[in-house]
Each structure stands twice: as structure tokens, then as C-alpha cells.
Tab-separated table of C-alpha atoms and ligand atoms in Angstrom:
chain	number	residue	atom	x	y	z
A	11	MET	CA	54.241	-254.120	-90.697
A	12	PHE	CA	52.167	-256.108	-93.212
A	13	GLU	CA	54.309	-256.147	-96.333
A	14	GLN	CA	51.898	-258.809	-97.619
A	15	ILE	CA	48.198	-258.813	-96.791
A	16	ALA	CA	46.046	-261.919	-97.214
A	17	HIS	CA	42.281	-262.365	-96.930
A	18	PHE	CA	40.782	-263.487	-93.619
A	19	ILE	CA	38.260	-266.253	-94.211
A	20	GLY	CA	36.816	-268.637	-91.648
A	21	GLY	CA	39.532	-267.633	-89.182
A	22	GLU	CA	42.376	-268.435	-91.625
A	23	LEU	CA	44.633	-266.236	-93.742
A	24	VAL	CA	44.115	-266.950	-97.447
A	25	ALA	CA	46.904	-265.616	-99.703
A	26	GLU	CA	45.143	-266.024	-103.034
A	27	GLY	CA	44.597	-263.670	-105.962
A	28	THR	CA	47.111	-261.526	-107.841
A	29	PRO	CA	48.761	-259.109	-105.407
A	30	PHE	CA	48.324	-255.367	-105.972
A	31	PRO	CA	50.522	-252.577	-104.569
A	32	ALA	CA	49.457	-250.224	-101.752
A	33	TYR	CA	51.320	-246.934	-101.358
A	34	ASP	CA	52.325	-244.566	-98.572
A	35	PRO	CA	50.689	-241.247	-99.582
A	36	VAL	CA	53.406	-239.280	-97.748
A	37	THR	CA	56.196	-240.613	-99.976
A	38	GLY	CA	54.366	-242.142	-102.921
A	39	LYS	CA	56.371	-245.335	-102.315
A	40	GLN	CA	54.925	-248.837	-102.272
A	41	ILE	CA	54.594	-250.207	-98.736
A	42	ARG	CA	52.518	-253.354	-99.144
A	43	GLU	CA	51.270	-255.996	-101.516
A	44	VAL	CA	47.665	-257.003	-101.041
A	45	HIS	CA	45.901	-259.981	-102.600
A	46	VAL	CA	42.880	-259.237	-104.781
A	47	ALA	CA	39.809	-261.340	-104.011
A	48	ASP	CA	38.191	-262.661	-107.180
A	49	ARG	CA	34.648	-264.028	-107.337
A	50	ASP	CA	35.719	-267.422	-105.983
A	51	VAL	CA	37.531	-265.982	-102.949
A	52	VAL	CA	34.550	-263.742	-102.197
A	53	ASP	CA	32.262	-266.765	-102.464
A	54	ARG	CA	34.362	-268.638	-99.915
A	55	ALA	CA	34.241	-265.678	-97.536
A	56	VAL	CA	30.447	-265.442	-97.801
A	57	ARG	CA	30.123	-269.195	-97.264
A	58	ALA	CA	32.342	-268.993	-94.187
A	59	ALA	CA	30.156	-266.176	-92.831
A	60	ARG	CA	26.980	-268.183	-93.542
A	61	ALA	CA	28.392	-271.273	-91.846
A	62	ALA	CA	29.197	-269.246	-88.720
A	63	ALA	CA	25.882	-267.364	-88.680
A	64	PRO	CA	23.507	-269.779	-86.872
A	65	ALA	CA	25.746	-270.349	-83.833
A	66	TRP	CA	26.606	-266.638	-83.570
A	67	ALA	CA	22.955	-265.604	-83.836
A	68	ALA	CA	22.001	-268.196	-81.210
A	69	LEU	CA	24.347	-266.730	-78.597
A	70	PRO	CA	22.553	-264.707	-75.937
A	71	MET	CA	22.931	-260.981	-76.549
A	72	ALA	CA	24.968	-260.666	-73.330
A	73	GLU	CA	27.555	-263.074	-74.708
A	74	ARG	CA	27.861	-261.235	-77.995
A	75	ALA	CA	28.204	-258.007	-76.013
A	76	ALA	CA	31.035	-259.649	-74.049
A	77	TRP	CA	32.766	-260.426	-77.383
A	78	MET	CA	32.433	-256.748	-78.324
A	79	ARG	CA	34.215	-255.791	-75.104
A	80	ARG	CA	36.943	-258.350	-75.844
A	81	LEU	CA	37.390	-256.797	-79.299
A	82	ALA	CA	37.710	-253.374	-77.647
A	83	ASP	CA	40.290	-254.783	-75.211
A	84	GLY	CA	42.150	-256.365	-78.160
A	85	ILE	CA	42.213	-253.005	-79.942
A	86	GLU	CA	43.553	-251.265	-76.856
A	87	ALA	CA	46.244	-253.958	-76.481
A	88	ARG	CA	47.410	-253.336	-80.081
A	89	PHE	CA	46.854	-249.558	-79.941
A	90	ASP	CA	50.342	-248.485	-81.028
A	91	ASP	CA	50.437	-250.981	-83.903
A	92	LEU	CA	47.038	-249.788	-85.107
A	93	VAL	CA	48.207	-246.177	-84.990
A	94	ASP	CA	51.281	-247.097	-87.036
A	95	VAL	CA	49.450	-249.014	-89.785
A	96	GLU	CA	46.718	-246.410	-90.077
A	97	ILE	CA	49.268	-243.612	-90.437
A	98	ALA	CA	51.309	-245.611	-92.957
A	99	ASP	CA	48.227	-246.098	-95.149
A	100	THR	CA	46.805	-242.573	-94.876
A	101	GLY	CA	49.441	-240.035	-93.773
A	102	LYS	CA	47.131	-238.883	-90.955
A	103	PRO	CA	48.585	-236.743	-88.160
A	104	VAL	CA	49.763	-238.773	-85.157
A	105	GLU	CA	47.693	-236.691	-82.725
A	106	GLN	CA	44.434	-237.246	-84.625
A	107	THR	CA	45.121	-240.952	-85.097
A	108	ARG	CA	45.846	-241.407	-81.390
A	109	THR	CA	42.891	-239.351	-80.161
A	110	LEU	CA	40.191	-240.017	-82.771
A	111	ASP	CA	40.661	-242.794	-85.311
A	112	ILE	CA	41.916	-245.669	-83.163
A	113	PRO	CA	40.156	-244.844	-79.844
A	114	ARG	CA	36.867	-244.656	-81.777
A	115	GLY	CA	37.438	-248.296	-82.825
A	116	ALA	CA	37.414	-249.416	-79.204
A	117	ALA	CA	34.621	-246.956	-78.330
A	118	ASN	CA	32.459	-248.300	-81.170
A	119	PHE	CA	32.630	-251.846	-79.772
A	120	ARG	CA	32.093	-250.752	-76.153
A	121	SER	CA	29.220	-248.399	-77.025
A	122	PHE	CA	27.278	-250.920	-79.066
A	123	ALA	CA	27.707	-253.554	-76.335
A	124	GLU	CA	25.891	-251.077	-74.051
A	125	ILE	CA	23.347	-249.872	-76.576
A	126	ALA	CA	22.346	-253.449	-77.424
A	127	ALA	CA	21.954	-254.332	-73.747
A	128	GLN	CA	19.624	-251.349	-73.271
A	129	ARG	CA	17.610	-251.745	-76.469
A	130	PRO	CA	13.991	-251.078	-75.589
A	131	SER	CA	11.443	-253.734	-76.331
A	132	ASN	CA	7.715	-253.056	-76.852
A	133	ALA	CA	4.756	-255.084	-75.748
A	134	PHE	CA	1.177	-253.833	-76.325
A	135	HIS	CA	-1.764	-255.195	-74.416
A	136	LEU	CA	-5.339	-254.952	-75.642
A	137	PRO	CA	-8.154	-256.800	-73.874
A	138	GLY	CA	-7.407	-260.461	-74.567
A	139	VAL	CA	-4.505	-259.725	-76.938
A	140	LEU	CA	-0.754	-259.348	-76.472
A	141	SER	CA	1.492	-258.013	-79.262
A	142	TYR	CA	5.240	-257.880	-78.928
A	143	THR	CA	8.285	-257.761	-81.149
A	144	VAL	CA	11.417	-259.888	-81.369
A	145	HIS	CA	14.492	-258.957	-83.403
A	146	ARG	CA	16.468	-261.353	-85.559
A	147	PRO	CA	19.756	-260.599	-87.303
A	148	LEU	CA	19.697	-260.048	-91.070
A	149	GLY	CA	22.180	-262.911	-91.545
A	150	VAL	CA	25.397	-262.069	-93.430
A	151	VAL	CA	26.175	-258.382	-93.877
A	152	ALA	CA	28.584	-256.924	-96.459
A	153	VAL	CA	30.559	-254.078	-94.862
A	154	VAL	CA	32.128	-251.855	-97.527
A	155	VAL	CA	34.563	-249.396	-95.981
A	156	PRO	CA	36.118	-246.198	-97.410
A	157	TRP	CA	39.727	-245.021	-97.162
A	158	ASN	CA	39.302	-241.743	-95.282
A	159	LEU	CA	38.591	-243.060	-91.757
A	160	PRO	CA	39.348	-246.730	-92.356
A	161	PHE	CA	39.434	-248.107	-88.817
A	162	LEU	CA	36.842	-245.746	-87.356
A	163	LEU	CA	34.276	-246.524	-90.048
A	164	MET	CA	34.949	-250.250	-90.300
A	165	THR	CA	34.372	-250.683	-86.560
A	166	TRP	CA	31.428	-248.242	-86.594
A	167	LYS	CA	29.633	-250.749	-88.840
A	168	LEU	CA	31.063	-253.987	-87.475
A	169	ALA	CA	30.129	-253.383	-83.848
A	170	PRO	CA	26.345	-253.032	-84.289
A	171	ALA	CA	26.228	-255.670	-87.051
A	172	LEU	CA	27.970	-258.237	-84.843
A	173	VAL	CA	26.219	-257.439	-81.590
A	174	ALA	CA	22.858	-257.735	-83.377
A	175	GLY	CA	23.843	-261.310	-84.277
A	176	ASN	CA	25.062	-261.001	-87.869
A	177	THR	CA	28.252	-262.387	-89.316
A	178	VAL	CA	30.117	-260.152	-91.758
A	179	VAL	CA	32.313	-259.976	-94.821
A	180	VAL	CA	34.317	-256.741	-94.814
A	181	LYS	CA	35.766	-255.155	-97.951
A	182	PRO	CA	38.237	-252.384	-96.997
A	183	SER	CA	39.379	-249.826	-99.545
A	184	GLU	CA	42.285	-250.892	-101.749
A	185	ASN	CA	44.142	-247.820	-100.441
A	186	THR	CA	43.884	-248.627	-96.735
A	187	PRO	CA	44.023	-252.355	-95.993
A	188	GLY	CA	46.419	-252.195	-93.001
A	189	SER	CA	44.111	-251.661	-90.020
A	190	ALA	CA	41.709	-254.333	-91.337
A	191	ALA	CA	44.607	-256.813	-91.499
A	192	LEU	CA	45.428	-255.944	-87.904
A	193	LEU	CA	41.798	-256.396	-86.875
A	194	ALA	CA	42.004	-259.921	-88.335
A	195	GLU	CA	44.974	-260.581	-86.032
A	196	ILE	CA	43.004	-259.216	-83.074
A	197	CYS	CA	40.061	-261.515	-83.910
A	198	ARG	CA	42.479	-264.468	-83.797
A	199	GLU	CA	44.172	-263.246	-80.619
A	200	ILE	CA	40.913	-263.039	-78.701
A	201	GLY	CA	39.622	-266.327	-80.160
A	202	LEU	CA	36.541	-264.903	-81.905
A	203	PRO	CA	34.695	-267.876	-83.452
A	204	PRO	CA	35.977	-268.456	-87.016
A	205	GLY	CA	33.791	-267.050	-89.784
A	206	VAL	CA	32.106	-264.368	-87.663
A	207	VAL	CA	34.394	-261.722	-89.209
A	208	ASN	CA	35.772	-262.290	-92.714
A	209	ILE	CA	37.799	-259.756	-94.709
A	210	VAL	CA	38.470	-259.677	-98.449
A	211	TYR	CA	40.658	-257.127	-100.249
A	212	GLY	CA	40.614	-255.678	-103.720
A	213	TYR	CA	39.315	-252.896	-105.940
A	214	GLY	CA	35.743	-252.085	-106.927
A	215	ALA	CA	35.319	-255.420	-108.742
A	216	THR	CA	35.819	-257.296	-105.449
A	217	GLY	CA	33.190	-255.083	-103.816
A	218	GLY	CA	30.923	-255.840	-106.785
A	219	HIS	CA	31.318	-259.635	-106.339
A	220	LEU	CA	30.517	-259.197	-102.668
A	221	VAL	CA	27.355	-257.112	-102.870
A	222	GLU	CA	25.991	-259.178	-105.793
A	223	HIS	CA	26.505	-262.431	-103.924
A	224	PRO	CA	23.198	-264.231	-103.251
A	225	GLY	CA	24.406	-265.087	-99.734
A	226	ILE	CA	24.523	-261.417	-98.677
A	227	ASP	CA	21.498	-260.263	-96.675
A	228	GLY	CA	22.287	-256.547	-96.349
A	229	VAL	CA	24.917	-253.988	-97.291
A	230	THR	CA	26.332	-251.112	-95.294
A	231	PHE	CA	28.491	-248.645	-97.192
A	232	THR	CA	30.126	-245.272	-96.664
A	233	GLY	CA	31.558	-243.610	-99.758
A	234	SER	CA	30.579	-241.848	-102.939
A	235	THR	CA	26.995	-241.363	-104.116
A	236	ARG	CA	27.901	-242.972	-107.441
A	237	THR	CA	29.106	-246.197	-105.774
A	238	GLY	CA	26.064	-246.142	-103.491
A	239	SER	CA	23.673	-246.153	-106.417
A	240	THR	CA	25.707	-248.934	-108.121
A	241	ILE	CA	25.308	-251.035	-104.966
A	242	MET	CA	21.581	-250.304	-104.854
A	243	ARG	CA	21.198	-251.579	-108.394
A	244	ALA	CA	23.245	-254.683	-107.536
A	245	VAL	CA	20.906	-255.660	-104.681
A	246	ALA	CA	17.654	-254.441	-106.248
A	247	ASP	CA	16.542	-257.775	-107.712
A	248	ARG	CA	17.062	-259.493	-104.370
A	249	VAL	CA	15.411	-256.566	-102.505
A	250	LYS	CA	18.106	-256.407	-99.816
A	251	PRO	CA	18.355	-253.585	-97.280
A	252	VAL	CA	21.115	-251.017	-97.635
A	253	SER	CA	22.435	-248.384	-95.276
A	254	PHE	CA	24.414	-245.660	-97.016
A	255	GLU	CA	26.310	-242.625	-95.886
A	256	LEU	CA	27.322	-240.915	-99.121
A	257	GLY	CA	28.726	-237.646	-100.466
A	258	GLY	CA	28.414	-234.192	-99.001
A	259	LYS	CA	28.844	-230.557	-99.975
A	260	ASN	CA	28.523	-229.287	-96.453
A	261	ALA	CA	27.805	-225.655	-95.648
A	262	ALA	CA	29.016	-223.533	-92.746
A	263	LEU	CA	26.939	-220.437	-91.910
A	264	VAL	CA	28.828	-217.727	-90.033
A	265	PHE	CA	26.605	-214.963	-88.603
A	266	GLU	CA	27.819	-211.502	-87.556
A	267	ASP	CA	26.978	-212.296	-83.924
A	268	ALA	CA	29.347	-215.316	-83.924
A	269	ASP	CA	32.320	-215.559	-81.591
A	270	LEU	CA	34.767	-214.862	-84.405
A	271	ASP	CA	37.809	-216.565	-82.871
A	272	LYS	CA	35.779	-219.697	-82.351
A	273	ALA	CA	34.157	-219.519	-85.784
A	274	VAL	CA	37.502	-219.105	-87.572
A	275	ALA	CA	39.168	-221.924	-85.613
A	276	GLY	CA	36.136	-224.202	-86.021
A	277	THR	CA	35.854	-223.523	-89.734
A	278	LEU	CA	39.572	-224.203	-90.255
A	279	ARG	CA	39.040	-227.516	-88.494
A	280	SER	CA	35.896	-228.398	-90.431
A	281	VAL	CA	37.465	-227.553	-93.800
A	282	PHE	CA	40.964	-228.965	-93.353
A	283	THR	CA	40.778	-231.929	-90.941
A	284	ASN	CA	42.101	-235.119	-92.540
A	285	GLY	CA	43.084	-233.053	-95.581
A	286	GLY	CA	39.381	-232.274	-96.125
A	287	GLN	CA	38.831	-235.993	-96.700
A	288	VAL	CA	35.918	-236.526	-94.315
A	289	CYS	CA	32.371	-236.645	-95.649
A	290	LEU	CA	31.478	-234.113	-92.914
A	291	CYS	CA	34.054	-231.517	-93.963
A	292	THR	CA	32.822	-228.064	-94.917
A	293	GLU	CA	33.287	-227.081	-98.573
A	294	ARG	CA	30.916	-224.077	-98.724
A	295	VAL	CA	31.295	-221.235	-96.234
A	296	TYR	CA	28.642	-218.491	-96.161
A	297	VAL	CA	29.552	-215.431	-94.077
A	298	GLN	CA	27.335	-212.469	-93.150
A	299	ARG	CA	28.462	-209.497	-95.250
A	300	SER	CA	29.355	-207.205	-92.328
A	301	ILE	CA	32.119	-209.598	-91.177
A	302	PHE	CA	33.001	-211.172	-94.519
A	303	ASP	CA	36.319	-209.394	-95.164
A	304	GLU	CA	37.676	-209.913	-91.701
A	305	PHE	CA	36.588	-213.550	-91.603
A	306	ALA	CA	38.088	-214.235	-95.053
A	307	ARG	CA	41.393	-212.621	-94.063
A	308	ARG	CA	41.626	-214.616	-90.841
A	309	LEU	CA	40.592	-217.897	-92.475
A	310	ALA	CA	43.199	-217.485	-95.238
A	311	ALA	CA	45.890	-216.660	-92.658
A	312	GLY	CA	44.938	-219.721	-90.601
A	313	ALA	CA	45.018	-222.003	-93.637
A	314	GLY	CA	48.785	-221.534	-93.751
A	315	GLU	CA	49.067	-223.088	-90.294
A	316	VAL	CA	46.954	-226.238	-90.701
A	317	TYR	CA	48.440	-229.749	-90.721
A	318	ARG	CA	49.049	-230.834	-94.278
A	319	GLN	CA	47.772	-234.326	-94.797
A	320	PRO	CA	48.381	-235.864	-98.221
A	321	MET	CA	45.557	-236.895	-100.495
A	322	ILE	CA	45.045	-240.646	-100.309
A	323	SER	CA	46.342	-241.426	-103.813
A	324	ALA	CA	47.894	-239.842	-106.880
A	325	GLU	CA	44.546	-240.244	-108.626
A	326	HIS	CA	42.663	-238.412	-105.880
A	327	ARG	CA	45.272	-235.627	-105.747
A	328	ASP	CA	44.824	-235.137	-109.500
A	329	LYS	CA	41.058	-234.998	-109.065
A	330	VAL	CA	41.365	-232.273	-106.403
A	331	LEU	CA	43.832	-230.331	-108.558
A	332	SER	CA	41.427	-230.537	-111.501
A	333	TYR	CA	38.879	-228.591	-109.408
A	334	PHE	CA	41.444	-225.839	-108.884
A	335	ASP	CA	41.798	-225.590	-112.692
A	336	LEU	CA	38.039	-225.522	-112.967
A	337	ALA	CA	37.794	-222.710	-110.393
A	338	ARG	CA	40.287	-220.678	-112.451
A	339	GLU	CA	38.300	-221.278	-115.636
A	340	GLU	CA	35.050	-220.414	-113.868
A	341	GLY	CA	36.531	-217.080	-112.699
A	342	GLY	CA	37.257	-217.811	-109.022
A	343	GLU	CA	39.652	-215.753	-106.933
A	344	PHE	CA	42.138	-217.757	-104.829
A	345	LEU	CA	42.602	-216.276	-101.346
A	346	THR	CA	45.214	-218.927	-100.668
A	347	GLY	CA	46.550	-222.158	-102.196
A	348	GLY	CA	45.476	-223.438	-105.570
A	349	GLY	CA	48.109	-226.024	-106.484
A	350	ALA	CA	50.144	-229.081	-105.549
A	351	VAL	CA	52.764	-228.625	-102.840
A	352	ALA	CA	56.021	-228.031	-104.702
A	353	GLY	CA	58.924	-230.390	-104.079
A	354	GLU	CA	56.810	-233.122	-102.463
A	355	SER	CA	56.935	-236.688	-103.753
A	356	GLY	CA	53.766	-237.514	-101.760
A	357	TYR	CA	50.246	-236.638	-102.807
A	358	TYR	CA	50.051	-233.145	-101.284
A	359	VAL	CA	47.874	-230.237	-102.343
A	360	GLU	CA	47.840	-226.783	-100.785
A	361	PRO	CA	45.067	-225.769	-98.377
A	362	THR	CA	42.936	-223.703	-100.715
A	363	ILE	CA	40.273	-221.021	-100.269
A	364	VAL	CA	38.400	-219.655	-103.254
A	365	THR	CA	35.807	-216.911	-103.552
A	366	GLY	CA	33.747	-215.253	-106.281
A	367	LEU	CA	32.340	-218.328	-108.011
A	368	PRO	CA	28.666	-218.685	-108.915
A	369	GLU	CA	26.654	-221.102	-106.786
A	370	SER	CA	25.915	-223.125	-109.919
A	371	SER	CA	29.618	-223.715	-110.700
A	372	ARG	CA	30.885	-227.289	-110.571
A	373	PHE	CA	33.318	-226.188	-107.869
A	374	ASN	CA	30.378	-225.202	-105.686
A	375	THR	CA	28.053	-228.073	-106.500
A	376	GLU	CA	30.277	-231.183	-106.650
A	377	GLU	CA	31.980	-232.875	-103.732
A	378	ILE	CA	35.744	-232.241	-104.035
A	379	PHE	CA	36.924	-234.068	-100.870
A	380	GLY	CA	40.121	-232.117	-100.382
A	381	PRO	CA	41.510	-229.248	-98.260
A	382	VAL	CA	39.382	-226.663	-99.982
A	383	CYS	CA	36.405	-224.380	-99.533
A	384	HIS	CA	34.551	-221.557	-101.242
A	385	LEU	CA	33.600	-218.381	-99.353
A	386	ARG	CA	30.548	-216.265	-100.171
A	387	PRO	CA	28.832	-213.398	-98.369
A	388	PHE	CA	25.125	-213.361	-97.474
A	389	ASP	CA	22.825	-210.737	-96.025
A	390	PRO	CA	19.608	-211.783	-94.328
A	391	GLU	CA	19.262	-215.049	-92.433
A	392	ASP	CA	16.821	-216.382	-95.036
A	393	GLU	CA	19.429	-216.054	-97.762
A	394	ALA	CA	21.938	-218.035	-95.684
A	395	VAL	CA	19.453	-220.873	-95.227
A	396	GLU	CA	18.497	-220.809	-98.896
A	397	LEU	CA	22.124	-220.966	-100.009
A	398	ALA	CA	22.939	-223.793	-97.632
A	399	ASN	CA	19.898	-225.773	-98.804
A	400	SER	CA	20.586	-225.192	-102.498
A	401	SER	CA	22.821	-228.297	-102.677
A	402	GLN	CA	21.871	-231.700	-104.072
A	403	TYR	CA	23.550	-233.118	-100.960
A	404	GLY	CA	22.392	-232.904	-97.339
A	405	LEU	CA	24.804	-234.556	-94.961
A	406	ALA	CA	26.085	-231.988	-92.454
A	407	ALA	CA	25.962	-228.260	-91.771
A	408	THR	CA	27.575	-225.969	-89.229
A	409	VAL	CA	26.094	-222.789	-87.740
A	410	TRP	CA	28.218	-220.159	-85.983
A	411	THR	CA	26.178	-217.689	-83.916
A	412	THR	CA	25.748	-216.563	-80.321
A	413	GLY	CA	22.011	-215.974	-80.846
A	414	LEU	CA	20.108	-218.741	-79.117
A	415	GLY	CA	16.922	-218.232	-81.104
A	416	ARG	CA	18.817	-217.950	-84.367
A	417	ALA	CA	20.800	-221.109	-83.634
A	418	HIS	CA	17.643	-223.207	-83.216
A	419	ARG	CA	15.692	-221.426	-85.965
A	420	VAL	CA	18.411	-221.915	-88.558
A	421	ALA	CA	19.436	-225.419	-87.461
A	422	GLN	CA	15.854	-226.631	-87.783
A	423	ARG	CA	15.499	-225.233	-91.317
A	424	LEU	CA	18.674	-226.777	-92.710
A	425	GLU	CA	18.213	-229.738	-95.034
A	426	ALA	CA	20.897	-231.936	-93.515
A	427	GLY	CA	21.009	-235.078	-91.410
A	428	LEU	CA	23.501	-233.480	-89.005
A	429	VAL	CA	23.745	-229.869	-87.836
A	430	TRP	CA	26.474	-228.674	-85.496
A	431	VAL	CA	26.099	-225.314	-83.713
A	432	ASN	CA	29.333	-223.564	-82.643
A	433	THR	CA	31.242	-226.824	-83.021
A	434	TRP	CA	31.968	-229.497	-85.606
A	435	TYR	CA	32.212	-233.294	-85.605
A	436	LEU	CA	31.313	-233.638	-81.951
A	437	ARG	CA	29.795	-237.108	-81.619
A	438	ASP	CA	27.488	-238.982	-79.324
A	439	LEU	CA	27.365	-242.534	-80.683
A	440	ARG	CA	23.773	-243.002	-79.482
A	441	THR	CA	22.376	-240.412	-81.920
A	442	PRO	CA	21.184	-241.039	-85.512
A	443	PHE	CA	23.921	-240.346	-88.054
A	444	GLY	CA	23.463	-239.983	-91.821
A	445	GLY	CA	22.253	-237.686	-94.565
A	446	VAL	CA	19.328	-236.594	-96.715
A	447	LYS	CA	19.056	-236.059	-100.506
A	448	LEU	CA	22.084	-237.546	-102.337
A	449	SER	CA	23.950	-237.912	-99.033
A	450	GLY	CA	22.526	-241.251	-98.115
A	451	ILE	CA	19.740	-243.510	-97.093
A	452	GLY	CA	18.945	-244.608	-93.562
A	453	ARG	CA	20.652	-243.692	-90.320
A	454	GLU	CA	23.200	-245.523	-88.240
A	455	GLY	CA	24.056	-244.775	-84.624
A	456	GLY	CA	22.457	-245.946	-81.394
A	457	THR	CA	19.363	-248.088	-81.776
A	458	GLN	CA	19.050	-246.960	-85.441
A	459	SER	CA	22.080	-249.131	-86.192
A	460	LEU	CA	20.504	-252.084	-84.428
A	461	ASP	CA	17.275	-251.487	-86.361
A	462	PHE	CA	19.164	-251.643	-89.657
A	463	TYR	CA	21.149	-254.762	-88.759
A	464	SER	CA	18.105	-256.735	-87.618
A	465	GLU	CA	14.583	-257.612	-88.724
A	466	PRO	CA	11.657	-257.329	-86.315
A	467	THR	CA	9.006	-260.002	-86.121
A	468	THR	CA	5.769	-258.986	-84.439
A	469	ILE	CA	4.080	-261.746	-82.474
A	470	THR	CA	0.396	-261.265	-81.655
A	471	MET	CA	-1.333	-263.686	-79.349
A	472	GLU	CA	-4.931	-264.240	-78.432
A	473	LEU	CA	-5.005	-264.717	-74.666
A	474	THR	CA	-8.430	-266.056	-73.836
B	610	6OD	O1	31.847	-240.553	-86.819
B	610	6OD	C1	31.125	-241.355	-87.389
B	610	6OD	O2	30.446	-242.184	-86.772
B	610	6OD	C2	31.036	-241.378	-88.857
B	610	6OD	N1	30.143	-242.256	-89.362
B	610	6OD	C3	31.797	-240.566	-89.628
B	610	6OD	C4	31.758	-240.563	-91.021
B	610	6OD	C5	32.607	-239.846	-91.759
B	610	6OD	C6	32.637	-239.929	-93.179
B	610	6OD	O3	33.606	-239.590	-93.856
């Protein structure tokens, strides 16, 4: 499916711009050609979004919510095709794609239809005065999507942006254009008004043309901290709002009172899901000294059993492998893994667990984004919290304990936007989602998403 992918502008497919190859990470073979949007193509997409904006914004919220439900229905009708394209682009396991990535697309649209309908509205009365707030859409939003959860994250941003009355220009990652191309088909199938959703493909330069465009009123982005700060600079002169979910170096804290079976299984999941290529994945595991050896032995044994998902590209595989070299140079001990998977033409690296490195090592401070973690013992609870908080990042953390008081005490001291206790990546789409420190700016999720994708105007009236 989709040997050639063209831009989606104003409801039409636009096959312009030099095509670039997209590869299957399982085989390393080319599977698609995708057109690169240059500045002119991006300009046309933004103009199409601007032309569609007034009529879309003028629709009653209930009608936009009905469109969200039609998009969800359209996704469910093309479920198997979406699973196939997403797997072809990423090498994800079938089970995960069928139970997480694609269902979340439909759930994102359905949830935000509900959340928007229930958005609270404030009115304050003083003697002789009434103050209340109305919300307007930002206008045209640039939606810049990463390659790790392409469909899940694209729809996570699209749903609230659209229901709040914005039109959008989406820029998927050059590595994972397939599910966006299928979403364009779904938009046509359900008859979404042309120009409400526009999609342009390309590398970083295309994203640059998009976020710099004077017709863009806000940018939502999930990806690296470096790209986030580049986007911030690009919009700084026009003072446009940004919502960023950026890098992580997430810690798991395993206490001696943890249910060990659960903690081992949960940590394997949090380290190795999606080949470690989720911003929420654990890369630093701190284990109370009394259970360290047993936990390390069981985690290393379990690592041999996890699903091996390829890295997204040859370039990313080489980056992950370079951290293994670094760990060797820095004096780390490999409990398991430490190299590429021999005999594979795809972009595979071994699930890898390292111990014995200083906290200040690059391996322990930089986001690697692969199937890899570092294990270190701790003694008192305070040390665990201190170690977890020693990172420049603050996206997610995981606490494994059966102590109720400890669970709350530790969770509340962790410098992270998201803390999971005795679980990982369990989501309620109504809750705020995002990170602190270098892990991002702003929160999406629930009404926080609607707040980002709209501007309030406060109206104050003298009543006498
Ligand atoms: O589940 C979500 O809503 C979400 N925003 C996940 C982000 C994962 C980043 O890699």
C-alpha cells in the first residue's frame, strides 16, 4: 500500500517535490517514495488551511464533535489497513499495533468529542457586573509528528486542535508517512470539508518552512529537545504558542517491598516496549540494594524474551550502538546485549542492560531512545529520589512498592510530569500529559489540550 505518497492540500493529492525513499526497518528495503514539500508546497498547504478556517471555526461545537466521531468511525472502518501501513513503516509488533497504536487513533477522536462537549465555562457575578469567558480557536495549527507512535500521536494532537475549531497542517516524520497518507484517504471518504486537514511530507527543512510560515498560529510538537528549541526560536519573533513534549531519561525506582514479579515484568515493559522508542520508556533503573542482585538477574533473563522491534532507521540504530561503545569506554558492565543483532538486514539492536556507570556518564544523562537501560543500587528512600531527580529531563517516572505511604511520598517528590506507581503507560486521556525541565513545555490531555488550542476572551459587562 502507498508506493507513492503525495501531499494532501485543500482536499486534493498534490504529487509535487522530489520524491525521497522510505524504508521498512525490518528488512532495510525501500517500500515507498514520498514527495518532499518545499517552501512553495508548504505555503499552499497553509493557505488552504487558512481558507478553510473561518467556516470550520463557525460550526457549532456539536457539529465539529460529530466530525470527530465520523473520523473515529472512518479509522475503525480502515482498521486493518492502518495496522498494515503502521507496521510496514515501523516494524511494530502486530499485537501492540492492534491494541494500542491504531485503537488510540479512534479513541483520541471520540474522547476529545466528549471532552469538548463537557468543557466547563465560567461566569462570575459581582453586584452589577458579569464576567465570562469565550474560547476562540488559534487559527491554523502546525502539527509536527514523530516516528515512534506515528498514528497515536498525530491523532492525539489533531483531535483537540480540530474540535476546538482550528484547521491544521500536519508534518509527519519522513520515516513514517504511511498512516498519515491513510488518514488523508479517510478524510476524503467521510467528506471532511477540504482544507480542514492538510498534510505535507519531508525532512526537517519541510518542518522548518511550516513552523516559520507567517500563517501558522501555533505549533504542537513531540520529539527531541533540540528540535523543540529550534521550533521555539523559529516562532519567537511572531510570539506564537507552542506545546512540546520532548526528550526523557525516565527513572524507575524499585523498592525492596515491591511485588518483585510485577516489578520485573513492568520494568521489562517500560524499558523495551516499541524497542525502547517511546519518550516514556525507562532508561535508568534504581533498585534497593537488598534486592538488587536478584532483580538484575531476573531483568537480564527477561530481556532475552522481549519482542525485538527494529530501530526506526539505520541512522538511529547507529546512534544507539554508539552509546554501547560509550558505555564500554566509560567502564560499564553489560548484563546482557551490547551490540547489533547478528545476521539481520533490518535495523536491530540487542536488548541491553548495563550497570556500573557513574551517574554523570553520557550513557546515564543523555536520552538514548533504544532497548536499553542502566541499573544502579540505592539505599535509603531519599537517595532514590535524589538519583531520579538528578536528570536534566523530567517526563515520566515509575515507582514499584507495596507501601502506600511510600508510594505517595515518593511520587509527590519526583520531578516529572507523569508518575506511574506499580504500572507503566496506563492512560486516561482526560489527564494532563507532558514533562518538566528539558522534557517539554505545556500539557496536553483533557481540557489542557483545549486550553492550548484556543484563546480565551474575557467579556465583562456592566449590568445597571
Ligand atoms: O499516550 C499519549 O497520549 C502520548 N502523548 C504519548 C507520547 C509518547 C511519546 O513518545
